Every structure is written in C-alpha cells, then in structure tokens.
Amino acid sequence: MTENFERSFAEHAERLLRHERACNEASAQNRRIIFETLSVSRITAVTVSFDGEGDSGQIEEIAVVPEGEDSRLDVLVDAVTARWTDCEIVSERTPLRDVIEQVCYAALAETNGGWENNEGAFGDFRFDVANRTLTLEFNGRYMSTEYSEHSWTEEA
C-alpha cells in the first residue's frame, strides 16, 4: 500500500511540475501577445491595480495611456492556456483585458503566492509597451503584535 501511495504521490508531483512549466510558458507567450497587441493599438502603458485580504483578492482597475482608450482592451486575441489534463498549451480567442488579468494573476502566484490571504497585499502592475517590460510593485500587509509579561516576587 505504501508503494502505491508513493507512486501516486510521485506521479502527482510530476504532473504539477509539468503543469507549472506549461503555465509559465503560456504566460510568456501571452506577454508577447499583450505587448504586440498594445503596440499595434498605440497604447503606450497599462497599469493594473490589485488588492486582497481575508482570503480574497482581485484586480481593481485597469488603466491605459493614452486615457480614454480602454475600449481597445476589448479586442479578441489568440491567447494561450495550459490544460490541466495533459499540460498541453492551447489557443483560444479571449478579450485582451482578460489576458492581461490572467498574466497578472499568474505573476502574483509565481512571486507572492497567498497575496490575498490574511491582511493581504496590494499594488500595481505596469506594462511599459516601448520597453516591453512588466513590472510588479507589491505591498504586503502584515499585522504584528508584541507581547511581554513580567513577574516579580516580594523579594526580587
């Protein structure tokens, strides 16, 4: 029985690793798709704000430069995702706005897993189209307490 459990655990661990690699590759491809589409759309920058706490977190806002060009994020692109069943990367037509969110959530999971838990975190992603860079500005929230106790006897 232990042998079956160990084999099953090892197979599951291998599948998780394959899926993680496929997800990382999908995110890289999607970043290229995002930057190419933004460049053609003449959008020079995108800022994505996120906030999370208490086991919940979400994208709060997506802003573009130049202002007022938000509708350009509704264009459909051929984004990719990694299937869990076989770890294959598949393409699907998706609004650019959704692909931007997927890339941001993937980056948060990669760099700061659990960002939405407890006191949570907040910050911004900045897509710089000219330099084709994605920068994460991350602010983790932490609650701390400091406890002390002192006792004395009548003699000391």
XYZ file of C-alpha atoms in Angstrom:
156
model
C 0.000 0.000 0.000
C 2.808 2.410 0.839
C 4.398 1.703 -2.535
C 1.159 2.613 -4.368
C 0.810 5.793 -2.340
C 4.409 6.802 -3.029
C 3.991 6.112 -6.764
C 0.729 8.068 -6.848
C 2.302 10.958 -4.955
C 5.325 10.994 -7.274
C 3.075 10.952 -10.366
C 1.018 13.820 -8.979
C 4.157 15.819 -8.145
C 5.463 15.254 -11.683
C 2.130 16.363 -13.171
C 2.170 19.522 -11.022
C 5.697 20.304 -12.216
C 4.766 19.740 -15.884
C 1.664 21.899 -15.472
C 3.661 24.678 -13.770
C 6.172 24.686 -16.649
C 3.318 24.794 -19.179
C 1.662 27.680 -17.288
C 4.948 29.613 -17.241
C 5.333 29.091 -20.983
C 1.714 30.175 -21.569
C 2.308 33.352 -19.523
C 5.428 34.161 -21.546
C 3.529 33.685 -24.804
C 0.644 35.791 -23.513
C 3.015 38.613 -22.509
C 4.312 38.661 -26.090
C 0.726 38.724 -27.388
C -0.186 41.550 -24.990
C 2.776 43.732 -25.936
C 2.280 43.164 -29.664
C -1.436 43.962 -29.472
C -0.885 47.053 -27.297
C 1.823 48.278 -29.652
C -0.458 47.970 -32.688
C -3.241 49.680 -30.714
C -0.921 52.612 -29.934
C -1.380 52.125 -26.202
C 1.896 53.076 -24.537
C 1.271 51.870 -20.981
C -1.164 49.850 -18.907
C -1.474 49.954 -15.120
C -3.288 47.118 -13.367
C -4.167 47.673 -9.696
C -4.911 44.758 -7.368
C -5.977 44.427 -3.753
C -6.559 41.462 -1.495
C -7.154 40.460 2.093
C -9.110 37.994 4.175
C -8.666 35.124 1.681
C -9.999 37.168 -1.230
C -8.294 39.288 -3.819
C -8.996 40.794 -7.192
C -7.918 43.120 -9.934
C -9.379 46.501 -9.005
C -8.721 48.575 -12.101
C -7.011 48.551 -15.480
C -5.947 51.959 -16.776
C -4.354 52.706 -20.146
C -2.246 55.501 -21.610
C -3.436 57.415 -23.504
C -6.530 57.843 -21.345
C -9.885 57.023 -22.871
C -8.581 54.122 -24.955
C -9.926 51.434 -22.595
C -12.204 50.021 -25.296
C -9.108 48.804 -27.144
C -8.733 46.214 -24.393
C -11.923 44.516 -25.612
C -10.272 43.296 -28.838
C -10.112 39.499 -29.145
C -6.658 37.919 -29.290
C -5.406 34.351 -29.652
C -4.272 33.804 -26.056
C -2.979 30.517 -24.710
C -3.672 28.460 -21.614
C -2.215 25.265 -20.203
C -4.692 22.432 -19.810
C -4.505 20.527 -16.537
C -5.415 17.171 -18.064
C -2.426 16.837 -20.410
C -0.409 20.036 -19.774
C -0.804 20.986 -23.421
C -0.838 24.647 -24.362
C -3.983 25.507 -26.305
C -5.084 28.688 -28.010
C -8.438 30.391 -27.555
C -9.925 33.729 -28.591
C -10.032 35.904 -25.497
C -10.540 39.625 -24.860
C -7.177 41.345 -24.330
C -8.426 42.669 -20.975
C -8.889 39.080 -19.724
C -5.428 38.043 -20.955
C -3.873 40.980 -19.095
C -5.657 39.880 -15.911
C -4.549 36.242 -16.391
C -0.918 37.305 -16.796
C -1.112 39.461 -13.668
C -2.724 36.725 -11.562
C -0.095 34.247 -12.800
C 2.709 36.666 -11.877
C 1.244 37.133 -8.397
C 1.012 33.371 -7.911
C 4.605 32.956 -9.102
C 6.143 35.692 -6.967
C 3.840 36.110 -3.964
C 1.604 33.080 -3.533
C -1.034 33.789 -0.900
C -1.071 37.533 -1.559
C -4.810 37.545 -0.883
C -4.654 35.788 2.491
C -4.899 37.286 5.980
C -4.035 41.011 5.821
C -3.276 40.546 2.137
C -1.439 42.794 -0.250
C -1.996 45.497 -2.808
C -0.075 47.028 -5.645
C 0.224 47.708 -9.326
C 1.487 46.036 -12.446
C 2.926 48.356 -15.063
C 3.113 47.310 -18.695
C 5.657 49.537 -20.463
C 4.940 48.904 -24.141
C 8.009 50.671 -25.583
C 10.399 48.635 -23.412
C 8.178 45.533 -23.395
C 8.510 45.141 -19.660
C 6.037 44.149 -16.985
C 6.871 45.479 -13.521
C 5.163 44.457 -10.295
C 5.023 46.948 -7.423
C 3.975 44.811 -4.449
C 2.951 45.907 -0.957
C 2.409 43.142 1.593
C 0.312 43.898 4.641
C 1.335 42.369 7.948
C -0.230 42.545 11.356
C 2.159 42.185 14.223
C 1.799 42.037 17.932
C 4.363 42.218 20.648
C 3.637 40.543 23.928
C 5.599 40.654 27.101
C 4.935 39.529 30.620
C 6.866 40.260 33.798
C 6.608 38.708 37.224
C 8.232 39.618 40.492
C 8.271 38.056 43.870
C 8.139 40.108 47.008
C 11.901 39.691 47.336
C 13.007 40.462 43.813
